[in-house]
CSV table of C-alpha atoms and ligand atoms in Angstrom, one decimal:
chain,number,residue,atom,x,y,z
A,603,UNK,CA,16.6,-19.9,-15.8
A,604,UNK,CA,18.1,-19.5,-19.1
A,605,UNK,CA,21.3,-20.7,-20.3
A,606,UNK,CA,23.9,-17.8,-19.4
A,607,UNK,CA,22.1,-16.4,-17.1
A,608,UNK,CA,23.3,-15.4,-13.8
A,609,UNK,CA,22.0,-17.8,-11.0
A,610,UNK,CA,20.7,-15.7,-8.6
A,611,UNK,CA,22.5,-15.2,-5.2
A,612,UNK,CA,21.3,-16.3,-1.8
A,613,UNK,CA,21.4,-13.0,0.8
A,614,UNK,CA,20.5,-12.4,4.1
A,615,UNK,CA,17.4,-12.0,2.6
A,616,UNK,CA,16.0,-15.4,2.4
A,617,UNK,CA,12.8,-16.0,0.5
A,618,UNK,CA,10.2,-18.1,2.0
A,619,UNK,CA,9.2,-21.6,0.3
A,620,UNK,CA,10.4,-20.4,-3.1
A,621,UNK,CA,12.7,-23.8,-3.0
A,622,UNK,CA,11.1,-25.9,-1.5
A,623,UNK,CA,11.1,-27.1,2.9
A,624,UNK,CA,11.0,-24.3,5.5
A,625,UNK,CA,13.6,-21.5,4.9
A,626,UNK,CA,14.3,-19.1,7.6
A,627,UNK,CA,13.0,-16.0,8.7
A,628,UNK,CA,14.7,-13.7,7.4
A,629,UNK,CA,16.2,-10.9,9.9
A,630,UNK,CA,13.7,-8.3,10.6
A,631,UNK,CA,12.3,-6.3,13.6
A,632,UNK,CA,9.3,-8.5,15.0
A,633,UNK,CA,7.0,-7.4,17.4
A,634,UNK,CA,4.2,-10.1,17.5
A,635,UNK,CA,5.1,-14.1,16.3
A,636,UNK,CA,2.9,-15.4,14.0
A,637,UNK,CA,1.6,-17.8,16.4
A,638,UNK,CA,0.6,-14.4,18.1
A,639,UNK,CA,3.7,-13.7,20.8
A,640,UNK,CA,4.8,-10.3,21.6
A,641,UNK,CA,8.6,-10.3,20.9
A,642,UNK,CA,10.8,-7.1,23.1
A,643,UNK,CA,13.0,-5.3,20.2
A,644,UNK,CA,15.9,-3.4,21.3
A,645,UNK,CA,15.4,-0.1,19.3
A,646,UNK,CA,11.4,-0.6,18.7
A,647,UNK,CA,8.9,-0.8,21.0
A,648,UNK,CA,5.8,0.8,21.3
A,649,UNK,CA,3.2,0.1,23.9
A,650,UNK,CA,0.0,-0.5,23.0
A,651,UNK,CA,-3.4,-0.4,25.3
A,652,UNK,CA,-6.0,-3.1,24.9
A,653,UNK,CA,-8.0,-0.3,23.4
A,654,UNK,CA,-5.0,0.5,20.6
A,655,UNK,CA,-4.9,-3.0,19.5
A,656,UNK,CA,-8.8,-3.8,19.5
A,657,UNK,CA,-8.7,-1.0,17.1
A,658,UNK,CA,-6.0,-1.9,14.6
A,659,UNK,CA,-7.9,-5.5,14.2
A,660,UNK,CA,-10.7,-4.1,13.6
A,661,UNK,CA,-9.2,-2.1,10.5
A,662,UNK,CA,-7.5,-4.9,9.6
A,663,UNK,CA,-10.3,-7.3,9.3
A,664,UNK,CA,-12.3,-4.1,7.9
A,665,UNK,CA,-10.2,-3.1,4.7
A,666,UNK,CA,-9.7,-7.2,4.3
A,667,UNK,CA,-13.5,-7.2,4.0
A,668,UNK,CA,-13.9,-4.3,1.7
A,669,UNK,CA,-10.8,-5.2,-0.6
A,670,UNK,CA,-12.3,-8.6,-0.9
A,671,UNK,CA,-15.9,-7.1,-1.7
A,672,UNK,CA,-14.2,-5.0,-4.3
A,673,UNK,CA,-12.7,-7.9,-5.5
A,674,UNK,CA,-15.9,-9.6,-6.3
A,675,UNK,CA,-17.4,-6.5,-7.6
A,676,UNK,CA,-14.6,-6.7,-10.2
A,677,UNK,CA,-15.4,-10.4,-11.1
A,678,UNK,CA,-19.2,-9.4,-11.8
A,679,UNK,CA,-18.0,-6.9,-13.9
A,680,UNK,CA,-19.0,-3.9,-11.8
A,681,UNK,CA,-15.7,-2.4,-11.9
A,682,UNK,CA,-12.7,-2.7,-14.5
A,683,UNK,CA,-9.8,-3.8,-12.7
A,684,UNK,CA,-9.0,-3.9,-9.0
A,685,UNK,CA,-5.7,-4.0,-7.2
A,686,UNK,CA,-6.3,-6.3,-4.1
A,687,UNK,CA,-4.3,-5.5,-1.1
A,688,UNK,CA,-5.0,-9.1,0.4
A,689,UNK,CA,-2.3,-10.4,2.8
A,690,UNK,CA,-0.6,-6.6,2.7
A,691,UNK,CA,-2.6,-5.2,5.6
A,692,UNK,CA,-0.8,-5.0,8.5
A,693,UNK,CA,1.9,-3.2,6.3
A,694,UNK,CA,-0.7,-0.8,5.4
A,695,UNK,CA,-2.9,-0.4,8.6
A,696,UNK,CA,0.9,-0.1,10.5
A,697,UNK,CA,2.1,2.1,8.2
A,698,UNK,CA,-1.1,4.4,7.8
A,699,UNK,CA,-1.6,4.6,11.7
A,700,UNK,CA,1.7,5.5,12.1
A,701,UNK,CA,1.2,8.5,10.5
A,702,UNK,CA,0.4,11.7,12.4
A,703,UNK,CA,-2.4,14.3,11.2
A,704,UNK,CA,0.1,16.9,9.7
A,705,UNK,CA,1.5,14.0,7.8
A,706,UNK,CA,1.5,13.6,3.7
A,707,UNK,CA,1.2,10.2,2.1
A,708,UNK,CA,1.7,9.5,-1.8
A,709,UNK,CA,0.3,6.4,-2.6
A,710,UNK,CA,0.4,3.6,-5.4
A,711,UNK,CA,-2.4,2.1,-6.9
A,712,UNK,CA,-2.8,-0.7,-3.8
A,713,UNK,CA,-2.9,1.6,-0.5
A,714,UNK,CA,-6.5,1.0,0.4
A,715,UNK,CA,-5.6,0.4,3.5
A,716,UNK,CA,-3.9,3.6,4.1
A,717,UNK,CA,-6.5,5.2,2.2
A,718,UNK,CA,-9.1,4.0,5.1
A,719,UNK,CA,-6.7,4.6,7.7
A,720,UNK,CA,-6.8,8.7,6.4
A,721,UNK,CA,-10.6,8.4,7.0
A,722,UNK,CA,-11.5,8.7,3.2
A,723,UNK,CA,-14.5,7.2,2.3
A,724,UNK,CA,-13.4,3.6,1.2
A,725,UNK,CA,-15.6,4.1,-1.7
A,726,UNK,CA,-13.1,6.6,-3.5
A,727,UNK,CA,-11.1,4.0,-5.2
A,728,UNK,CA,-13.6,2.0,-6.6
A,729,UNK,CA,-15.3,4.7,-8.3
A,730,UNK,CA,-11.7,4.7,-9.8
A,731,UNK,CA,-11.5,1.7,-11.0
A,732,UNK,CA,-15.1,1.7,-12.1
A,733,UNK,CA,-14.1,4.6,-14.4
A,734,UNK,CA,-16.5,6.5,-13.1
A,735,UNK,CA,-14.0,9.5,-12.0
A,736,UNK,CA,-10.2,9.7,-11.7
A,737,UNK,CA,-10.0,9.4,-7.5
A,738,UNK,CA,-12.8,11.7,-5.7
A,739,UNK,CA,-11.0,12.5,-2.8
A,740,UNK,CA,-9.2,15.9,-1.7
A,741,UNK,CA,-5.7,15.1,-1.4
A,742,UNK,CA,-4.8,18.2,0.1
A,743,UNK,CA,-7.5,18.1,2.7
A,744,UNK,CA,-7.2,14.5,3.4
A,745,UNK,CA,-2.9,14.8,3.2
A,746,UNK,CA,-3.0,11.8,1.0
A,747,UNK,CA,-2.5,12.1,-2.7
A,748,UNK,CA,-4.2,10.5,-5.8
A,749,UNK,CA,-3.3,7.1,-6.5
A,750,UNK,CA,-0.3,6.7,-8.9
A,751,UNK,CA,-0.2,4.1,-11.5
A,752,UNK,CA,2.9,5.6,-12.8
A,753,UNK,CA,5.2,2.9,-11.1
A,754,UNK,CA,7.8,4.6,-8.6
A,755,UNK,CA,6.9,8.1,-10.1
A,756,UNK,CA,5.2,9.0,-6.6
A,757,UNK,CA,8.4,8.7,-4.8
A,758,UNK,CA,9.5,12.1,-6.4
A,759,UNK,CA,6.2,13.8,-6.4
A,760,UNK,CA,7.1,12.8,-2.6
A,761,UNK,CA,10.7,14.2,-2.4
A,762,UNK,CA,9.9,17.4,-4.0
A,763,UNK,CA,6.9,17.6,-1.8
A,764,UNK,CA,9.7,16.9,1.2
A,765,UNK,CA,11.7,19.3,-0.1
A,766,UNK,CA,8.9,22.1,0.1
A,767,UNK,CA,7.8,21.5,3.5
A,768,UNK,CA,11.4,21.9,4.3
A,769,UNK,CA,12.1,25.2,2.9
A,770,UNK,CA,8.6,26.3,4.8
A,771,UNK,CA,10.3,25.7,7.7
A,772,UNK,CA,7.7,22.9,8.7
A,773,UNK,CA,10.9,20.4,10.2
A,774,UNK,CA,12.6,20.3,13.5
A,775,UNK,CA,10.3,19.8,16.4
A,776,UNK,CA,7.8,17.6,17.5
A,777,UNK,CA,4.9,19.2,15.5
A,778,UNK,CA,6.9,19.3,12.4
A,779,UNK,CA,6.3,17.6,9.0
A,780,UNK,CA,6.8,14.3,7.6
A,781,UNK,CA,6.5,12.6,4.1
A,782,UNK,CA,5.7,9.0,3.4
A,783,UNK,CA,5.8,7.6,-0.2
A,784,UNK,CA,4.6,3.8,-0.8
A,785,UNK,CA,5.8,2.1,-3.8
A,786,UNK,CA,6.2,-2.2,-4.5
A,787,UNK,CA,9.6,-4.1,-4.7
A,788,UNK,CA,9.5,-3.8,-8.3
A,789,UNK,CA,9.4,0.0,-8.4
A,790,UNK,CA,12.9,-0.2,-6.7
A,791,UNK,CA,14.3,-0.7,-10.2
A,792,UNK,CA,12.9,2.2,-11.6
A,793,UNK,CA,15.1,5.4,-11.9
A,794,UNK,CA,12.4,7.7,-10.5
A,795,UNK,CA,12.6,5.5,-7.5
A,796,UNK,CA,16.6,5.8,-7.1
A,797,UNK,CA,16.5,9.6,-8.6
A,798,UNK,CA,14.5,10.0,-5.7
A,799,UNK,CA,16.5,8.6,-3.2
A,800,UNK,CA,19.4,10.8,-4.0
A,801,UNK,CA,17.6,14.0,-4.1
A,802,UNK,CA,16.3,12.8,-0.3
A,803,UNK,CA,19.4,12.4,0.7
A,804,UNK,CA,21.4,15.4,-0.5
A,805,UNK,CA,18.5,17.6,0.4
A,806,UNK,CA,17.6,16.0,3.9
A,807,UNK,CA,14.4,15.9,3.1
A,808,UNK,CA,11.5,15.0,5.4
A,809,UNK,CA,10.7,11.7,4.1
A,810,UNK,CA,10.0,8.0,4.7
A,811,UNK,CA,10.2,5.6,1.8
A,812,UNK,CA,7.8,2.7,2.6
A,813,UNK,CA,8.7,-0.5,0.3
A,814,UNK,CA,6.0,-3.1,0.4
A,815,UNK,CA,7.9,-5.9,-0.8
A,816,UNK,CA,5.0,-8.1,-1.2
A,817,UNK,CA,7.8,-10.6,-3.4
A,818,UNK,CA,6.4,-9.7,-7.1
A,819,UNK,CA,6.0,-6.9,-9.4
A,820,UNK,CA,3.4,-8.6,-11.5
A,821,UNK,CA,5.1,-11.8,-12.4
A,822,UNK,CA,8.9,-10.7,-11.6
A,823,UNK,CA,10.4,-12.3,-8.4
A,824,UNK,CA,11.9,-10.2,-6.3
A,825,UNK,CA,15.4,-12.0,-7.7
A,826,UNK,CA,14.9,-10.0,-10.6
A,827,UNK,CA,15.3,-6.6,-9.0
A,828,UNK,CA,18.2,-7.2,-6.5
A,829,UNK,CA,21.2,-9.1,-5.2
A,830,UNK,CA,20.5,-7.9,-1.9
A,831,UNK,CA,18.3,-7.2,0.9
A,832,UNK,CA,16.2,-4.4,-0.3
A,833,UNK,CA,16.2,-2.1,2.8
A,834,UNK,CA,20.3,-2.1,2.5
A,835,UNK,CA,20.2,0.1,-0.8
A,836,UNK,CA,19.6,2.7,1.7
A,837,UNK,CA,23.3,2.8,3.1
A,838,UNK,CA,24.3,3.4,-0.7
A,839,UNK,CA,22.5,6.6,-1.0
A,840,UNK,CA,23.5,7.4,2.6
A,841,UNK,CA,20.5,7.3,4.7
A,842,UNK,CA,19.1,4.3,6.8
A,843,UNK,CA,17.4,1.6,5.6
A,844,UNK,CA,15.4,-0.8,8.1
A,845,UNK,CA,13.6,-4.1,7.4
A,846,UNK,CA,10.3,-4.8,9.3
A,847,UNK,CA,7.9,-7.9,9.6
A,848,UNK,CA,5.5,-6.4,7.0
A,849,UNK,CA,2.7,-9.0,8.0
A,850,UNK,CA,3.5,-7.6,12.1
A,851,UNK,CA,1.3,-4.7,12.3
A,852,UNK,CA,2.7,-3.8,15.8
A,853,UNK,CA,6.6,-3.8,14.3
A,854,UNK,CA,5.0,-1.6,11.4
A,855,UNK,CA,3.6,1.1,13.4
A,856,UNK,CA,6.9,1.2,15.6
A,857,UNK,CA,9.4,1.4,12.8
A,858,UNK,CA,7.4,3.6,10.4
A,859,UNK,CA,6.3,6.1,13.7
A,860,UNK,CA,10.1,6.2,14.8
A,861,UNK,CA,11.1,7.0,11.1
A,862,UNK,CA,8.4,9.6,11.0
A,863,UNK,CA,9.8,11.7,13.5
A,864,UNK,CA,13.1,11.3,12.8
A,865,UNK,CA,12.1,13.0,9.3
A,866,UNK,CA,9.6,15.8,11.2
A,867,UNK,CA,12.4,16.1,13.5
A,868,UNK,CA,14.9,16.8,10.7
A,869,UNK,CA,17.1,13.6,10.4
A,870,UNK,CA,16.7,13.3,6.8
A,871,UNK,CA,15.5,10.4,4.9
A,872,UNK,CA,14.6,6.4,6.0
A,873,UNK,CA,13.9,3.7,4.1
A,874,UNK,CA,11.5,0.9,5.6
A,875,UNK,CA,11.1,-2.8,3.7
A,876,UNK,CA,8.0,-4.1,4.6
A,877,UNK,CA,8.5,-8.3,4.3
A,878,UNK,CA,5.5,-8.9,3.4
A,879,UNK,CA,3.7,-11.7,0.3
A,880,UNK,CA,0.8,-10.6,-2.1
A,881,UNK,CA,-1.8,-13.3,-1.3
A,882,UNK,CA,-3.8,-12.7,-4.2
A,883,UNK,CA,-3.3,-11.7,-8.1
A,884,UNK,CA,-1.5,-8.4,-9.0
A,885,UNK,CA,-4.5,-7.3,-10.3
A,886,UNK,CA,-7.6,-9.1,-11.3
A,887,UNK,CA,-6.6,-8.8,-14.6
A,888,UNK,CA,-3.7,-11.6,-13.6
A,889,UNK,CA,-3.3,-14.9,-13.2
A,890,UNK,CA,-0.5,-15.7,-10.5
A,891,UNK,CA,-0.7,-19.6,-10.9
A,892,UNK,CA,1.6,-19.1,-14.0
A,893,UNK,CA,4.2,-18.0,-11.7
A,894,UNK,CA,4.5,-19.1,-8.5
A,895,UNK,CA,3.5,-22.5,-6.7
A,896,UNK,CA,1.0,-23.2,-4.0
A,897,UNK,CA,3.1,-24.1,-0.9
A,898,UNK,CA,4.9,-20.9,-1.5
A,899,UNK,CA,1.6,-19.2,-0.8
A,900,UNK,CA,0.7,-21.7,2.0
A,901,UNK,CA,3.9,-20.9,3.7
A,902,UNK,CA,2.6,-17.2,4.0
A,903,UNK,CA,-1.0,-18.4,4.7
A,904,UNK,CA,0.9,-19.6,8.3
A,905,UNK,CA,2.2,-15.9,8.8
A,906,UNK,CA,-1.5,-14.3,8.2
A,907,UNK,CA,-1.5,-10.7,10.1
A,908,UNK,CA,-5.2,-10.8,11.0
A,909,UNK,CA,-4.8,-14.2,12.6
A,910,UNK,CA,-1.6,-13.1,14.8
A,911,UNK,CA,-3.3,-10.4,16.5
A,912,UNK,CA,-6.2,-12.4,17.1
A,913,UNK,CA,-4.2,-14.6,18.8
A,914,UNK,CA,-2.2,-12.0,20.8
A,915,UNK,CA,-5.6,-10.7,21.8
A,916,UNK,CA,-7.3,-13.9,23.3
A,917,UNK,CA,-4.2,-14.8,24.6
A,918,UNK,CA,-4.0,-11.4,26.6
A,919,UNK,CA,-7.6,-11.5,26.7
A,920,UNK,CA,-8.0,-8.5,25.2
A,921,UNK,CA,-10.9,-9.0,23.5
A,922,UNK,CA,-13.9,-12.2,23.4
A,923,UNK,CA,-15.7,-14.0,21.0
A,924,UNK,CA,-18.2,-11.0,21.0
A,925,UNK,CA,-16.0,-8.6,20.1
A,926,UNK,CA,-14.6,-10.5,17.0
A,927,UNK,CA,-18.1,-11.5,15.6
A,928,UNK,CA,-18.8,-7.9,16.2
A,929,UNK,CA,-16.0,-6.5,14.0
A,930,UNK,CA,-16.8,-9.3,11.3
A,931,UNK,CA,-20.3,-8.3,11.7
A,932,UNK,CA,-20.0,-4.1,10.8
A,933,UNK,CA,-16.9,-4.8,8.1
A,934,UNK,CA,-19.9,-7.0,6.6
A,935,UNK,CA,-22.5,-4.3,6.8
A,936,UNK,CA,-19.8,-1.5,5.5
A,937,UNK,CA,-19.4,-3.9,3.0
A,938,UNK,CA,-22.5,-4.1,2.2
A,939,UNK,CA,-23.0,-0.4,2.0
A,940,UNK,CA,-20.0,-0.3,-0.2
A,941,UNK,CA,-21.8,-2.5,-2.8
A,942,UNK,CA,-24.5,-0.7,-3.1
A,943,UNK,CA,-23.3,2.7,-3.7
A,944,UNK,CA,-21.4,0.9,-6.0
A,945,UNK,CA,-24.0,-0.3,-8.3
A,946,UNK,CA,-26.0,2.7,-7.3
A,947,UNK,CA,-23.6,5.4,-8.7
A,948,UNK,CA,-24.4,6.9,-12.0
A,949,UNK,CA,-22.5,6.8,-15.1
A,950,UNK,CA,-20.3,10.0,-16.0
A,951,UNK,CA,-20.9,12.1,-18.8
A,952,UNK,CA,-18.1,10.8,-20.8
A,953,UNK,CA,-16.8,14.1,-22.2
A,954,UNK,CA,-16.2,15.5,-18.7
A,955,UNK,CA,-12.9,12.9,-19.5
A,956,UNK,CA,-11.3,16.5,-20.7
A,957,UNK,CA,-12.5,18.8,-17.8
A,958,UNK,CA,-9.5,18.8,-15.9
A,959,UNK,CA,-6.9,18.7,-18.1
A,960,UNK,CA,-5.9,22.5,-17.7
A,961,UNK,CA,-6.8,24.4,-15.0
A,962,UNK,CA,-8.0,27.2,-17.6
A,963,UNK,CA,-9.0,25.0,-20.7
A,964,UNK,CA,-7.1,24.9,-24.4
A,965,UNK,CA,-8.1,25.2,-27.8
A,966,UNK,CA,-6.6,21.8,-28.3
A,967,UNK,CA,-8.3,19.9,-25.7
A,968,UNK,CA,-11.6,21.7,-26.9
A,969,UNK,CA,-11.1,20.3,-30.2
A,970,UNK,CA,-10.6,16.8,-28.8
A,971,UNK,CA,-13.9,17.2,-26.7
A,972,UNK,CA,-15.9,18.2,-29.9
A,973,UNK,CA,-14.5,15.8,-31.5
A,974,UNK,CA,-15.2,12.6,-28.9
A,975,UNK,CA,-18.7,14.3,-28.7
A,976,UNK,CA,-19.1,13.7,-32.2
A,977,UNK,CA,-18.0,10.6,-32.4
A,978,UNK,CA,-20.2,9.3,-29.3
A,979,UNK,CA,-22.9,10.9,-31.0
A,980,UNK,CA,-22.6,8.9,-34.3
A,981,UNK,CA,-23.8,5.6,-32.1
A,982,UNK,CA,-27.5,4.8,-32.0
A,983,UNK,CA,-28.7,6.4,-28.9
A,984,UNK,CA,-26.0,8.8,-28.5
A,985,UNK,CA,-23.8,6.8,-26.4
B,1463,TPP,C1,6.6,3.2,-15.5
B,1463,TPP,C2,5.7,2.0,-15.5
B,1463,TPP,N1,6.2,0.8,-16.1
B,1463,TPP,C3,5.5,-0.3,-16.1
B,1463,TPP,C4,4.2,-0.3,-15.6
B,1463,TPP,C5,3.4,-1.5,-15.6
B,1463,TPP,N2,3.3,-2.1,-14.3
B,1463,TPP,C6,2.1,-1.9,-13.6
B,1463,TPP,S1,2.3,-2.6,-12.1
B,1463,TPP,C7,3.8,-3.2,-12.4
B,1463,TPP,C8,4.6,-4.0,-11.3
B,1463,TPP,C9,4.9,-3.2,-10.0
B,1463,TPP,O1,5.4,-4.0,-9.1
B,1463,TPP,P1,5.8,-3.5,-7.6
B,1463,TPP,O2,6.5,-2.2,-7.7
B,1463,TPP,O3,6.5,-4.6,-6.9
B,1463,TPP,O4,4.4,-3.2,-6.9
B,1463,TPP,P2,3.1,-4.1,-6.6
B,1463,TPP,O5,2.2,-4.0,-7.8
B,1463,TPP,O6,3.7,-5.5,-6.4
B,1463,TPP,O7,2.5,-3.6,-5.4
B,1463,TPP,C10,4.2,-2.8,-13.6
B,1463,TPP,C11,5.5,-3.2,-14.2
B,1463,TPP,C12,3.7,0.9,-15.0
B,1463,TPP,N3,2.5,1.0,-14.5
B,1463,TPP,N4,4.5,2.0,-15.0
């Protein structure tokens, strides 16, 4: 901290090992311990079958596995930058399970894990971020928009999008629909982000905001954005705010399905803080050792989301030792798969870069393509 500088102020939200010893939890709805104990919550609770829960490890340990192959596909160079959701999945699996069929989602750049839980082939984003197109999937067919880099420029896409399903007449009963819109801790600083939340509000519109606070927005501590608890913003803009266990995927599903259809059922606006820690770089292009100390990322190593429901699982005895090498054993082979359509997947035609920039073309963007073709043209080989 520099001279003059505020010191920032302690709130309920406490941050975990950023000083040093073992702070306390801070006060969210819990479902499942991390030592892996289901925990009753007045307002939340959701019943899940053995069935339901074998499921949700298995796409937790799945997208793990394929975030982490993508990962290494980025470190040999096989794709240009990746966005790792590590330690974030039980926020995303929670979240994107939550979500009924009729359902919209506007993602960032990080929601693999919602991505997979929409059934899009996980392949989409890394053809992405290999440059090879700019997101393949249908976002009207699979209700979950392109990826926005844009930071907190989704959560109006989202609100307008809210706003039209509204005046369709698509809210007030059970079949009705909702709008989620993800963004990071760092986009809550953004004017989009609170633009957004005022439009929601005044408008009633259909819409959760999901806040991954994963702690940083690239380097920036979560001190930086706010002097409180994120999720209590909401009250300001006048429309609940709730904090979950982001690294809890039970608590996740339960607070984001509950907020869900309170939007599809025409109570307005809610938004959700997922508590939740970014166990690997922001992207692979950083480095977080500059900014933040081991033990802090130990201390969140204890509160792994795969690990608790594992636990919660054997201890219930849910599911055996063949089940889990089972689930390790086809996120492996998807893996696999995923790797090699990777390297398999041929290179674009670089002008197609100005295809779908107007629906119907322009003289100016014509130019441009002549122009890049000439200029691609001028290297030995053509390219
Ligand atoms: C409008 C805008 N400003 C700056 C950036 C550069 N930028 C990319 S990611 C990022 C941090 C975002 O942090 P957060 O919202 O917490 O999301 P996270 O990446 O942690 O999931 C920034 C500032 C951007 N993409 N868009």
């Amino acid at each position: 901290m520099t001279k003059g500088e505020p010191a920032p102020r302690r709130s309920g939200a406490t941050r975990a090992g950023r000083s040093g010893g073992t702070p306390p939890e801070p006060e969210y709805v819990q479902l499942l311990t991390p030592s892996g104990e289901r925990v009753n919550h007045p307002e939340y609770s959701v019943d899940f079958t053995a069935e339901e829960l074998r499921g949700l490890y298995r796409d937790l340990v799945t997208v793990r596995k394929l975030d982490t192959e993508a990962t290494a596909l980025q470190r040999q160079g096989e794709l240009g930058i990746w966005a790792s959701l590590l330690g974030q999945e039980a926020a995303q699996v929670g979240a994107g399970r939550a979500m009924r069929t009729q359902d919209m989602a506007f993602p960032t750049y990080r929601e693999h894990g919602v991505l997979y839980t929409r059934g899009i082939d996980p392949i989409m984003p890394l053809s992405l971020f290999r440059g090879v197109d700019q997101g393949g999937w249908d976002p009207v067919a699979n209700k979950f928009n392109l990826y926005t880099i844009v930071i907190g420029a989704q959560t109006l896409h989202a609100t307008g999008y809210a706003m039209g399903v509204a005046k369709d007449g698509k809210v007030g009963t059970d079949d009705g629909e909702a709008v989620i819109a993800f963004f990071g801790d760092g986009a809550t600083s953004q004017g989009d982000v609170n633009e957004a939340f005022i439009w929601s509000s005044v408008f009633h519109a259909p819409i959760v905001f999901f806040c991954q606070n994963n702690q940083y927005a690239i380097s920036e501590p979560l001190e930086r954005q706010t002097r409180i608890p994120i999720y209590q913003r909401a009250a300001g803009f006048g429309f609940p705010g709730v904090r979950v266990d982001g690294n809890d995927v039970l608590a996740v599903y339960a607070v984001t399905r509950a907020a869900l259809d309170n939007a599809r059922l025409g109570q307005g606006p809610t938004l959700i803080e997922a508590y939740t820690y970014r166990m690997g770089a922001h992207t692979t292009s950083d480095d977080p050792t500059r900014y933040r100390v081991s033990s802090e990322v130990e201390a969140w190593q204890a509160k792994d989301p795969i690990a608790r429901l594992k636990a919660l699982l054997v201890k219930e005895k849910a599911a055996g030792e063949d089940f889990f090498k089972q689930v390790d054993e086809d996120a492996r082979i998807e893996a696999v798969s995923l790797r090699e359509r990777v390297l398999s997947m041929p290179d674009p035609d670089h002008s197609q870069i100005f295809d779908h920039v107007y629906a119907e073309g322009s003289p100016l963007v014509d130019a441009e393509r002549k122009q890049f073709e000439a200029y691609m043209a001028s290297f030995e080989g053509g390219h």
